[in-house]
Tab-separated table of C-alpha atoms in Angstrom:
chain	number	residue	atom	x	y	z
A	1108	UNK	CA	184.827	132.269	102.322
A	1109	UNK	CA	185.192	128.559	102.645
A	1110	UNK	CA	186.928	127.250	104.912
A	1111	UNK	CA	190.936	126.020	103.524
A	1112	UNK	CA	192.556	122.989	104.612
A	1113	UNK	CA	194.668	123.042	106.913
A	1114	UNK	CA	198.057	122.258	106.699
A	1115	UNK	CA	199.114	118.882	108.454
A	1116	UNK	CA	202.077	120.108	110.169
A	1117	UNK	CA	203.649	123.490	111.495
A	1118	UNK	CA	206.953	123.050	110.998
A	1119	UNK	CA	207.966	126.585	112.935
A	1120	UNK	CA	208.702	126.494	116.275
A	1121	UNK	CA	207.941	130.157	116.671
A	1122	UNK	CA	205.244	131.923	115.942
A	1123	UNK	CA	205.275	135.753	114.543
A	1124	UNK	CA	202.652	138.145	114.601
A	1125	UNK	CA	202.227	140.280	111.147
A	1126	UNK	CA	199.315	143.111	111.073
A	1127	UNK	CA	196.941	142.534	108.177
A	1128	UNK	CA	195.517	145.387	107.008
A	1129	UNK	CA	193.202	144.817	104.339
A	1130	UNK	CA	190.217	146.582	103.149
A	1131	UNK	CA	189.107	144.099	100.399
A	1132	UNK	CA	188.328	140.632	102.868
A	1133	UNK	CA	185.649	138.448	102.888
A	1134	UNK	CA	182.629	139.299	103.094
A	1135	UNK	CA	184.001	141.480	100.116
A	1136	UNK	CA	184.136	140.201	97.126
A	1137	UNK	CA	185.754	142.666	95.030
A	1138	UNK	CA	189.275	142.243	93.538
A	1139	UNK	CA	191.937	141.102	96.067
A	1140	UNK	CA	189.380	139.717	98.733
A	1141	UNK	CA	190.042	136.356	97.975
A	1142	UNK	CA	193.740	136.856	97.330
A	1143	UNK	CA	193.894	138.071	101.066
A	1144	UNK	CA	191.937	135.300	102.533
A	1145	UNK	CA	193.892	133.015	101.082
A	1146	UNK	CA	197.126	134.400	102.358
A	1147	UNK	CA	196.201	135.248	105.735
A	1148	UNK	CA	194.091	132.169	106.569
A	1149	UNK	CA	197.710	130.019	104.968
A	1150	UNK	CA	200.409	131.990	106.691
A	1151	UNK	CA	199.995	130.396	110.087
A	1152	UNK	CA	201.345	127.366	108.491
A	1153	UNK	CA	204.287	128.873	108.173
A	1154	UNK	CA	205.236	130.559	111.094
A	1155	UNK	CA	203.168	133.507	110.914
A	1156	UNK	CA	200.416	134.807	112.764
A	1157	UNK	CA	198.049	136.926	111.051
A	1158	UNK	CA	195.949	139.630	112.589
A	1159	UNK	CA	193.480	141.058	110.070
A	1160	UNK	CA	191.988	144.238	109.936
A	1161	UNK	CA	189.152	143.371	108.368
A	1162	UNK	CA	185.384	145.406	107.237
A	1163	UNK	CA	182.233	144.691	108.915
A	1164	UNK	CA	181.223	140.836	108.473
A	1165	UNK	CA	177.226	139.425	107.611
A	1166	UNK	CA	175.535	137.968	109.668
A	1167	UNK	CA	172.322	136.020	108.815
A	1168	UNK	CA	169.927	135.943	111.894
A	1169	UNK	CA	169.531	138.270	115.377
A	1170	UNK	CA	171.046	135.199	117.150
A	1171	UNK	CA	174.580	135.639	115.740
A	1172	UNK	CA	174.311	139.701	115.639
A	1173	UNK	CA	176.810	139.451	118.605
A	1174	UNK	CA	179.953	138.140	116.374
A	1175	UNK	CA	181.915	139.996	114.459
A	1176	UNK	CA	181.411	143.026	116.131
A	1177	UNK	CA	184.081	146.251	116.475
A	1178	UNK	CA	186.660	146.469	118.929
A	1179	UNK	CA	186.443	142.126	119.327
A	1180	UNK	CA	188.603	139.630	118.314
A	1181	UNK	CA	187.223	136.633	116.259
A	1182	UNK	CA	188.884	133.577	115.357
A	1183	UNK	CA	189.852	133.002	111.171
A	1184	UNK	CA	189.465	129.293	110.016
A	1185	UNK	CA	192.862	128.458	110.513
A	1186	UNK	CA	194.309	130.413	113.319
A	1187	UNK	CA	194.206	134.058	111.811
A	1188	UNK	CA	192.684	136.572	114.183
A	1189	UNK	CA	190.259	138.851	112.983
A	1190	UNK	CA	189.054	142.445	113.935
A	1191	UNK	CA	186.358	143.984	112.055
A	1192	UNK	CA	186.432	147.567	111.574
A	1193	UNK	CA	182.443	148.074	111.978
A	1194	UNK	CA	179.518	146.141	113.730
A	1195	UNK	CA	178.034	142.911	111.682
A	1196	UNK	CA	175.384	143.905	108.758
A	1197	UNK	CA	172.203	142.028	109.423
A	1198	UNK	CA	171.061	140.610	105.919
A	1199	UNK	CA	167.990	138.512	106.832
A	1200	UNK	CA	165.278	140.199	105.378
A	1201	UNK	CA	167.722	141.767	102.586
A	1202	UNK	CA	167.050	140.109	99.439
A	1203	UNK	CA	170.080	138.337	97.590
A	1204	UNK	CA	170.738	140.937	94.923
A	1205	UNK	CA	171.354	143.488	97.481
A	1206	UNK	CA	173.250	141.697	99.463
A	1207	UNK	CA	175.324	140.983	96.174
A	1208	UNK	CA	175.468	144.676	95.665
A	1209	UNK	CA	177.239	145.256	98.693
A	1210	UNK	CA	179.326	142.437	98.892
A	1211	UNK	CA	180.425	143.846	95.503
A	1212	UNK	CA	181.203	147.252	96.911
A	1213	UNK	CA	177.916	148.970	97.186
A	1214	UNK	CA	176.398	150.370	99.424
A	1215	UNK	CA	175.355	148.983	102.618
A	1216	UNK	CA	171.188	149.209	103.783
A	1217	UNK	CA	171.039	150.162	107.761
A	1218	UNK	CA	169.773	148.766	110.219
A	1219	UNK	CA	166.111	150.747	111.169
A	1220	UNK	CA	162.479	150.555	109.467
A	1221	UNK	CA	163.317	153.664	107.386
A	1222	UNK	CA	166.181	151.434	105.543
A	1223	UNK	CA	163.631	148.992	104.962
A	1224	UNK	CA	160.830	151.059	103.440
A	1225	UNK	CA	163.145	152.976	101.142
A	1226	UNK	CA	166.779	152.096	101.187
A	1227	UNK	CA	168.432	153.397	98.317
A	1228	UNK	CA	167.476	156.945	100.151
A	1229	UNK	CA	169.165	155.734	103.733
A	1230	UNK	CA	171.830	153.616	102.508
A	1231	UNK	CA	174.703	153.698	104.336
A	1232	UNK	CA	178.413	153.572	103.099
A	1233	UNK	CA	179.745	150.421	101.789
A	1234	UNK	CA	182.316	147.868	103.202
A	1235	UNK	CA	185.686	149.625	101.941
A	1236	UNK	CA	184.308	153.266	103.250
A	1237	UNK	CA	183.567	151.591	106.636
A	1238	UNK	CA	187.092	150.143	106.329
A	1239	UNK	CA	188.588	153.101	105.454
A	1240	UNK	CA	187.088	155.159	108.188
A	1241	UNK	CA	188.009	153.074	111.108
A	1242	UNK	CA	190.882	150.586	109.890
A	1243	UNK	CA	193.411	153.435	110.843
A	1244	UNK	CA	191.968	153.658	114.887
A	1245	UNK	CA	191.677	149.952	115.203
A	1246	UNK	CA	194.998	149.351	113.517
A	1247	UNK	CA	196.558	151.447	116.400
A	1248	UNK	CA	194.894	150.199	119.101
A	1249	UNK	CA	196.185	146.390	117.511
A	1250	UNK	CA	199.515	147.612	117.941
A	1251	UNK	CA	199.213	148.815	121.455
A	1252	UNK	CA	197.631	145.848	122.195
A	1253	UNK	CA	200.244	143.264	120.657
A	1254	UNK	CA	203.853	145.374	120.509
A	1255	UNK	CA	205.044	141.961	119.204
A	1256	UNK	CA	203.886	142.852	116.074
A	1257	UNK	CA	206.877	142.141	113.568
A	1258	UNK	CA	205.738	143.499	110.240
A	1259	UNK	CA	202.763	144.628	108.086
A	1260	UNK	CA	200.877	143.383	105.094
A	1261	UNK	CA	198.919	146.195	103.417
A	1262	UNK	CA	196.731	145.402	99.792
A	1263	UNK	CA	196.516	148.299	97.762
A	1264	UNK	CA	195.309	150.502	95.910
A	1265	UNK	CA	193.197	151.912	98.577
A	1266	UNK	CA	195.091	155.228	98.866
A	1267	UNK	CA	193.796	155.080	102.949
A	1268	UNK	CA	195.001	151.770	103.572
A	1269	UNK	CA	198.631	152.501	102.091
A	1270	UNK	CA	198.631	155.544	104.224
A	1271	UNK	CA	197.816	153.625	107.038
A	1272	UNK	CA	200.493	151.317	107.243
A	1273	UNK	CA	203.131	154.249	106.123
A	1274	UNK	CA	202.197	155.597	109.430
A	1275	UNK	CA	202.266	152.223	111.562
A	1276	UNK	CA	205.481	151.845	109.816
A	1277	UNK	CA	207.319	155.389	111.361
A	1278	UNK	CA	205.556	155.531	114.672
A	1279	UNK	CA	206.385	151.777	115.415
A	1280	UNK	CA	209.256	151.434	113.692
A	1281	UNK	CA	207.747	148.214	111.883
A	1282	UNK	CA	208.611	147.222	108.030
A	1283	UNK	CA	205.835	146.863	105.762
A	1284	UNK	CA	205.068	144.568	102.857
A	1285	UNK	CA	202.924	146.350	100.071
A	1286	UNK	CA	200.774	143.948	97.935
A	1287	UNK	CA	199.861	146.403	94.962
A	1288	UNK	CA	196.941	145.023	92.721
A	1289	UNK	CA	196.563	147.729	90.130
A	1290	UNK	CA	197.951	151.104	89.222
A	1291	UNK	CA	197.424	153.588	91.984
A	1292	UNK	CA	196.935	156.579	89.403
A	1293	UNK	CA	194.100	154.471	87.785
A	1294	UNK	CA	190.975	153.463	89.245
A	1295	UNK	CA	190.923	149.746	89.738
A	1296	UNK	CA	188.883	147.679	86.927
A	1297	UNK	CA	186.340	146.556	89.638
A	1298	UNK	CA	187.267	148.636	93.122
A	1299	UNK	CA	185.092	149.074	95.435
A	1300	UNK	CA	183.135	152.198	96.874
A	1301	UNK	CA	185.325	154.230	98.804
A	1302	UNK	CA	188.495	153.194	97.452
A	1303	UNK	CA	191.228	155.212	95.700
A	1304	UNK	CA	189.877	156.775	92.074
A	1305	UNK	CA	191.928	157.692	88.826
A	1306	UNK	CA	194.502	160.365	89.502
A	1307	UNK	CA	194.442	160.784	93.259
A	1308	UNK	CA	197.788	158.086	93.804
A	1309	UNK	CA	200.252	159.465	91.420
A	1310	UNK	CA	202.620	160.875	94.308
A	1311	UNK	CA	201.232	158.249	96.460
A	1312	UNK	CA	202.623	155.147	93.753
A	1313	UNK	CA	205.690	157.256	93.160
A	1314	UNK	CA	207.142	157.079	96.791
A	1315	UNK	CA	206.013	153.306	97.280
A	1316	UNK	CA	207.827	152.775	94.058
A	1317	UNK	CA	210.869	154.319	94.197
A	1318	UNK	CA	211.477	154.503	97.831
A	1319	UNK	CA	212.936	151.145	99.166
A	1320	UNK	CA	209.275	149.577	100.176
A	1321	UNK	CA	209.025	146.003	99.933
A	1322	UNK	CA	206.651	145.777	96.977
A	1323	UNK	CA	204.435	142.272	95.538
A	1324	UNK	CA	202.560	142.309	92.663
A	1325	UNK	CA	200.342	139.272	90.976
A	1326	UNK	CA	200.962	139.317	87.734
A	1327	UNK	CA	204.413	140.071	85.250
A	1328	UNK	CA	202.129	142.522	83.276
A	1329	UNK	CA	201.686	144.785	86.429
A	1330	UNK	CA	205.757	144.417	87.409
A	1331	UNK	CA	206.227	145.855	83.553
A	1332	UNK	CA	204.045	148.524	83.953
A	1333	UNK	CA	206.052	149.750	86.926
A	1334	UNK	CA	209.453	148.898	85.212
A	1335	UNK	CA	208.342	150.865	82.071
A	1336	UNK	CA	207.057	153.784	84.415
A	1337	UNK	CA	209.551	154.222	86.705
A	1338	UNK	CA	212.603	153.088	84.221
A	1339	UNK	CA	215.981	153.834	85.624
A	1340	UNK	CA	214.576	154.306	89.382
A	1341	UNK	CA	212.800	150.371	90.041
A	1342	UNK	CA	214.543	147.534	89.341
A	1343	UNK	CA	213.382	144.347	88.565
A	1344	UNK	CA	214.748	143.561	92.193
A	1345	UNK	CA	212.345	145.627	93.676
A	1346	UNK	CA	209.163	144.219	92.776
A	1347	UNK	CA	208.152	140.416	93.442
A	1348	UNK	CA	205.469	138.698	91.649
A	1349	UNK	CA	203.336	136.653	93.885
A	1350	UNK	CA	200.739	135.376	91.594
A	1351	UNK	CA	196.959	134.118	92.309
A	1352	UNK	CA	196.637	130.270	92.857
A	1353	UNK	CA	193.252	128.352	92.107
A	1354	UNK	CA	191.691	126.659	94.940
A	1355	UNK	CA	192.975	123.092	95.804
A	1356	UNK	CA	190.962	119.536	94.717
A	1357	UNK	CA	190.447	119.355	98.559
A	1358	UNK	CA	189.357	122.998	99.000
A	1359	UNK	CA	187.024	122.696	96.452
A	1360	UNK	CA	185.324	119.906	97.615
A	1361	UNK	CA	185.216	121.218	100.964
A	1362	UNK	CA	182.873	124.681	99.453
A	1363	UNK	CA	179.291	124.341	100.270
A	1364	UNK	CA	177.591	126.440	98.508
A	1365	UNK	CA	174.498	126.984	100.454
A	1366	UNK	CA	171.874	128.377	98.788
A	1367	UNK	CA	173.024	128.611	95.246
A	1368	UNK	CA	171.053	126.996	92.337
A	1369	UNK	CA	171.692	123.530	90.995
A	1370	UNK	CA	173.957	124.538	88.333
A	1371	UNK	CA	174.439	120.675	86.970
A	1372	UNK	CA	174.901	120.427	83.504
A	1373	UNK	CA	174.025	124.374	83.192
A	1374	UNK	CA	175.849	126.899	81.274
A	1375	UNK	CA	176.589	130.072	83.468
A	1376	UNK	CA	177.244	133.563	82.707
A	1377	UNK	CA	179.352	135.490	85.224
A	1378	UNK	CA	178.463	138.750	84.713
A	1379	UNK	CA	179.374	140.693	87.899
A	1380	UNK	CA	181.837	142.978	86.212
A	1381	UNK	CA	179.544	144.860	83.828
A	1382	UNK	CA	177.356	147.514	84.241
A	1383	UNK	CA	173.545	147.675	83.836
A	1384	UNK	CA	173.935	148.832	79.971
A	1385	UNK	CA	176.607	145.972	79.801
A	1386	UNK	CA	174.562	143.615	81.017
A	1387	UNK	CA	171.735	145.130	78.909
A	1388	UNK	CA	173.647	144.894	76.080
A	1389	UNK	CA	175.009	141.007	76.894
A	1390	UNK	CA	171.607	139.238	77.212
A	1391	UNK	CA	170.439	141.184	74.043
A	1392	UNK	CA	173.244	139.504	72.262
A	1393	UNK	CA	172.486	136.461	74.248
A	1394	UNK	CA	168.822	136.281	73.109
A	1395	UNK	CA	169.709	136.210	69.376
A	1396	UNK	CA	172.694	133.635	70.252
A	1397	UNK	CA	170.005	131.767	71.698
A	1398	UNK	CA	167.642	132.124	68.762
A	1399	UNK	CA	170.444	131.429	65.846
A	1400	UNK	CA	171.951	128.815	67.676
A	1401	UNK	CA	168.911	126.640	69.304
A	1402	UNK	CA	169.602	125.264	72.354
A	1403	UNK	CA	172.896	126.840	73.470
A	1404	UNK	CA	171.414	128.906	76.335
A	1405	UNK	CA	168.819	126.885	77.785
A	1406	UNK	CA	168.829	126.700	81.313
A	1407	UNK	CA	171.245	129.612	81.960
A	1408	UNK	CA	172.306	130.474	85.162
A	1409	UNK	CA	172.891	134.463	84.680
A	1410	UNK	CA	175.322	135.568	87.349
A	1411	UNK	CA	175.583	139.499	88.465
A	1412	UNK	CA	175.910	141.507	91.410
A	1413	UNK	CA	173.244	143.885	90.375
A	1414	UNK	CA	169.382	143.176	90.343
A	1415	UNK	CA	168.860	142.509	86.777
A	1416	UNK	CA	165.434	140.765	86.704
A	1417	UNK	CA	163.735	143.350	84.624
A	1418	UNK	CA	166.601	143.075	81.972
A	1419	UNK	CA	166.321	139.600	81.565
A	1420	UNK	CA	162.833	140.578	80.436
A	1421	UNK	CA	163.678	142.977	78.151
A	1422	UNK	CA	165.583	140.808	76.567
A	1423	UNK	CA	163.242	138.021	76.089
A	1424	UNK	CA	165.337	135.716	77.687
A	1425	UNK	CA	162.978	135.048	80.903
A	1426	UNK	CA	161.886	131.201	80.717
A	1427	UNK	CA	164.947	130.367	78.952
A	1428	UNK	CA	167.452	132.069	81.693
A	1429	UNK	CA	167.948	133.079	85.630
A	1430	UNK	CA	169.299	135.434	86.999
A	1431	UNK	CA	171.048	134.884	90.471
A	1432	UNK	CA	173.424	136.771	92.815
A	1433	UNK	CA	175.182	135.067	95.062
A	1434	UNK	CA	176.633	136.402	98.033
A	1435	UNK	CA	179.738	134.974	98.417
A	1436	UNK	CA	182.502	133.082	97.423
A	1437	UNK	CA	181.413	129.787	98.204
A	1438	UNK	CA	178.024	130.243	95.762
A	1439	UNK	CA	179.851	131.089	93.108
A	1440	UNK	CA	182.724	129.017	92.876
A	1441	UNK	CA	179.583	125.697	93.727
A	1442	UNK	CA	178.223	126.977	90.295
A	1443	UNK	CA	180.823	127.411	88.407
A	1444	UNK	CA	182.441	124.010	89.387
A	1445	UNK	CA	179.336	122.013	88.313
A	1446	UNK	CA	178.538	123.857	85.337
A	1447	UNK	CA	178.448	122.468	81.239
A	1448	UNK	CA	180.386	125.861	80.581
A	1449	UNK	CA	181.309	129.204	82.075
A	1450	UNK	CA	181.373	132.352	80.227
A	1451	UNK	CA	183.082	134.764	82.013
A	1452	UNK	CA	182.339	138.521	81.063
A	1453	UNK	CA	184.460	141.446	81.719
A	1454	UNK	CA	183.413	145.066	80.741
A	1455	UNK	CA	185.060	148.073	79.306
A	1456	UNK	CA	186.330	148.813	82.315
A	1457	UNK	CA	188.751	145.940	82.768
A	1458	UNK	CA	190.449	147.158	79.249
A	1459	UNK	CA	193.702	147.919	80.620
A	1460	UNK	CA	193.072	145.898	83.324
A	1461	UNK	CA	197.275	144.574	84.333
A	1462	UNK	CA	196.186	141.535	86.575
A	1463	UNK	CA	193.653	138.517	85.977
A	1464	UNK	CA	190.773	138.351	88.660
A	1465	UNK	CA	191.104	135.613	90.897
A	1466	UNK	CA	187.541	134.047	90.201
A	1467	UNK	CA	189.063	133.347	86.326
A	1468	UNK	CA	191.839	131.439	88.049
A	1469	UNK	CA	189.841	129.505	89.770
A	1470	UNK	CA	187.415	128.608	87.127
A	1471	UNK	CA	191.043	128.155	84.918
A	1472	UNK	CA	191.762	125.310	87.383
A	1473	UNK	CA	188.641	123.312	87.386
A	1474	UNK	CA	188.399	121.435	84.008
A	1475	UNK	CA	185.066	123.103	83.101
A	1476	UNK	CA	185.016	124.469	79.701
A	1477	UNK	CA	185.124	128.419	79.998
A	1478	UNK	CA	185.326	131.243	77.374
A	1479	UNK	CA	186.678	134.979	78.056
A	1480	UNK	CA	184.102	137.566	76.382
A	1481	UNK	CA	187.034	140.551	77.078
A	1482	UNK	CA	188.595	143.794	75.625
A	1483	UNK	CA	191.606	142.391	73.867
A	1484	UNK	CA	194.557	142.161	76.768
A	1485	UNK	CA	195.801	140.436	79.776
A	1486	UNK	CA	192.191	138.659	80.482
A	1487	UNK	CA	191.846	137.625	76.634
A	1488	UNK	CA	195.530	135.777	76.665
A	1489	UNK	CA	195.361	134.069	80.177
A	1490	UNK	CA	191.924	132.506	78.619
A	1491	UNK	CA	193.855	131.250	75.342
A	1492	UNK	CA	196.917	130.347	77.488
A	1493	UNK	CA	194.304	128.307	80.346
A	1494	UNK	CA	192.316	126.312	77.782
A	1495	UNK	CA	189.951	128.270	77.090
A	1496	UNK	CA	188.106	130.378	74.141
A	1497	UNK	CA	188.603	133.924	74.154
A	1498	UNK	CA	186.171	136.295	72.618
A	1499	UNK	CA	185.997	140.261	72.121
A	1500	UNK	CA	183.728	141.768	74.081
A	1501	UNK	CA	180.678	143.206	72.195
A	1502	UNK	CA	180.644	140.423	69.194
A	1503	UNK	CA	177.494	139.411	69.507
A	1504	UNK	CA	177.657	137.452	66.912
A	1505	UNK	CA	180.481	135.508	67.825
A	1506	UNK	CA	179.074	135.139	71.022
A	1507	UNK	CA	176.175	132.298	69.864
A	1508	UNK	CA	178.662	130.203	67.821
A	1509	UNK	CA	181.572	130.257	70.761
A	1510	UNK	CA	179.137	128.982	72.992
A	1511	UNK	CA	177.731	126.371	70.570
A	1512	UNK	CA	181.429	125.425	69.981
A	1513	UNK	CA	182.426	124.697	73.167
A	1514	UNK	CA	179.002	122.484	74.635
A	1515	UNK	CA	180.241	119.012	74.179
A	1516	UNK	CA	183.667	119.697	73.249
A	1517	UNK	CA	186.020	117.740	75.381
A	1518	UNK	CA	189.369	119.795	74.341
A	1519	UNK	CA	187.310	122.582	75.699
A	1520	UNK	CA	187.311	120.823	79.251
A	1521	UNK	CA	191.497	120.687	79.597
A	1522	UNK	CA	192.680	121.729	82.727
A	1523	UNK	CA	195.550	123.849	83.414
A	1524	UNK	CA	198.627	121.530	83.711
A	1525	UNK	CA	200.002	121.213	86.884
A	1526	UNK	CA	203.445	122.606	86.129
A	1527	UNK	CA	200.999	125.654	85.034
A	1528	UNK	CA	199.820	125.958	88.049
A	1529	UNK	CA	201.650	128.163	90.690
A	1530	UNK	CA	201.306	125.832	93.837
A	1531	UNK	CA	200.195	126.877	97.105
A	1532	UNK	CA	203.135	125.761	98.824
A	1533	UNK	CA	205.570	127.649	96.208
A	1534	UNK	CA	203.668	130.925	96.132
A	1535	UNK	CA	203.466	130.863	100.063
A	1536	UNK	CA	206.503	130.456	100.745
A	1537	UNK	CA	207.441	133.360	98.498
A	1538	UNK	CA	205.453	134.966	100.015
A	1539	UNK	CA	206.867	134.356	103.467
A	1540	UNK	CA	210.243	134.398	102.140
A	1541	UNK	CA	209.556	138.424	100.978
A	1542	UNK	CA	208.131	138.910	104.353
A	1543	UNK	CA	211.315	138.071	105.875
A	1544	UNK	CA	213.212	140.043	103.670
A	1545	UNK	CA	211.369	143.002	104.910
A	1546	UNK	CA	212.259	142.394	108.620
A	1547	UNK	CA	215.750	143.716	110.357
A	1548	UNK	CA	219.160	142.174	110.338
């Protein structure tokens, strides 16, 4: 992640500690990662001092190998303390695509010669398992360490990470704030290995629900869902929305991007929410675009999490597009922000998806011309609603004319208004306000 501004002036006098326990953090990137970040690494500036539980970092060379590591504290970019839950994955000699992979929830290659000559047969588990496996030890030992502990922040649905902070919760006697990003008797659209699957949280959601817990969501559409569901026992009192914010002018500036491609003037495809036979299918369609409509793809920048060389080939696209995979945040967003478009691709899976993913927020707040290529739903209407062109996912034939439609078209460029935009400021202190509200009278 890159590193936020931070804010000029603490205005609290005293400082609070709040456990963080959250399996999706950078170097994640599946959903909620950034969410977290952003609220952990913005809390101290208001009063609150965040210590994260966090999964194994990466490390680039030998040389930094000691960071990172389990059992020690590091320090967050803006005064958020950080335990990781494993020791640091060495990705020098990885190539980018699989370092993608398991930044995307895959799984993670060892350490050893055998994981070199033929990982896929030693891979270990990826960064939510790790998490999962050790958060609830190292989350215990935390609160030994620091009884000052006031409350605890938990991001869901990882059915192990809930359960976690239930039991930190009775055997310190500490309130806990429950940031719920999807359904917990659903898989979520684009979870991680390791984390909770479809029909394992029904009892799970139902006590969290209906129970008195302190519950956030990010979107209205997920609050509904739990209205509808639980109608008669959850109020609208019960749930807060605390919705995703894109990054700030100065934040953005401030992202480096190392590594990634010069995207200038490039259209790019982010496609890291499809699988392999999506993605097949995707450049297929993209190829005829591409041949129908001359010109509109030239130069791509093909974004995925998966190693998808060989179907850029099969689809007669190599020469005219490139497939990259960056690693983290930072690399994508640096694309994205200098890009002539961005076509942002979600798969069947996100078809009842109830929140937006925070990358399409971001993008949202930039001014770059972006399209939606979605199952009809919340994703297709926050495009419309942002600026941007929405179209169904698997016309192909639309696909070539949107594209064509928006390159040069300066209504396609609008940026979200600012009284669109929930502010840092306002969703933090929301966010710190429902943290008090958890804490005893």
């Amino acid at each position: 992640m890159g590193a936020v501004r931070p804010f000029p002036i603490n205005q609290y006098s005293t400082v609070r500690k709040i456990l963080f326990l959250a399996p999706n953090y950078p170097p994640a990137m599946t959903d909620g990662s950034s969410r977290a970040f952003r609220m952990a690494s913005r809390l101290p500036a208001y009063g609150w001092e965040p210590i994260v539980i966090a999964p194994p970092a990466f490390v680039s060379d030998e040389d930094s190998f000691g960071t990172d590591a389990i059992n020690e504290e590091t320090a967050g970019v803006n005064g958020e303390r950080i335990w990781r839950t494993g020791p640091p994955v060495l990705v020098e000699d990885v190539a980018a695509c699989r370092v993608a992979a398991m930044a995307y929830g895959g799984p993670m290659q060892p350490r050893g010669v055998m994981g070199k000559v033929i990982p896929s047969r030693f891979s270990a588990p990826g960064l939510c398992a790790v998490w999962e496996k050790h958060a609830g030890a190292l989350a215990e030992k935390v609160m030994n360490q620091f009884p000052d502990i006031e409350a605890v922040f938990v991001q869901g649905p990882s059915a192990p990470a809930l359960e976690i902070a239930l039991e930190i919760s009775v055997r310190h006697g500490v309130p806990v704030l429950f940031d719920i990003q999807s359904p917990l008797t659903r898989r979520s659209p684009f979870a991680p290995s390791g984390s909770l699957r479809s029909g394992d949280g029904s009892g799970l959601e139902e006590k969290l629900l209906t129970s008195g817990y302190s519950i956030i969501t990010p979107t209205r559409e997920l609050k509904e869902y739990f209205l509808k569901k639980y109608f008669g026992r959850v109020s609208h009192d019960d749930i807060t929305i605390i919705a995703d914010t894109p990054l700030e002018d100065a934040d953005d500036q401030s992202l480096s991007g190392e590594g990634a491609p010069d995207s200038l003037g490039r259209p790019v495809f982010l496609l890291q929410r499809l699988t392999e036979k999506e993605i097949r299918d995707f450049l297929r369609e993209l190829a005829k675009s591409a041949g129908e409509q001359g010109g509109c793809c030239t130069g791509s920048l093909v974004v995925t999490g998966l190693p998808a060389e060989h179907l850029l080939k099969k689809s007669g696209l190599e020469g005219t597009a490139e497939i990259i995979c960056p690693s983290s945040e930072e690399g994508v967003l640096t694309l994205c922000r200098n890009a002539s478009l961005v076509l942002f691709a979600a798969g069947r899976q996100d078809g009842n998806a109830l929140r937006v993913p925070e990358l399409l927020v971001d993008v949202a707040g930039m001014g770059v011309p972006f399209a939606v290529s979605a199952p009809e739903g919340v994703l297709a209407r926050f495009a419309q609603d942002a600026g941007g062109r929405s179209l169904k996912a698997g016309e192909g034939d639309a696909l070539g004319v949107t594209l064509k439609e928006i390159i040069g078209s300066a209504e396609s460029a609008t940026k979200l208004a600012a009284e669109d935009i929930p502010q840092h400021e306002k969703v933090m202190e929301a966010l710190v306000r429902e943290i008090a509200l958890t804490l005893p009278v």
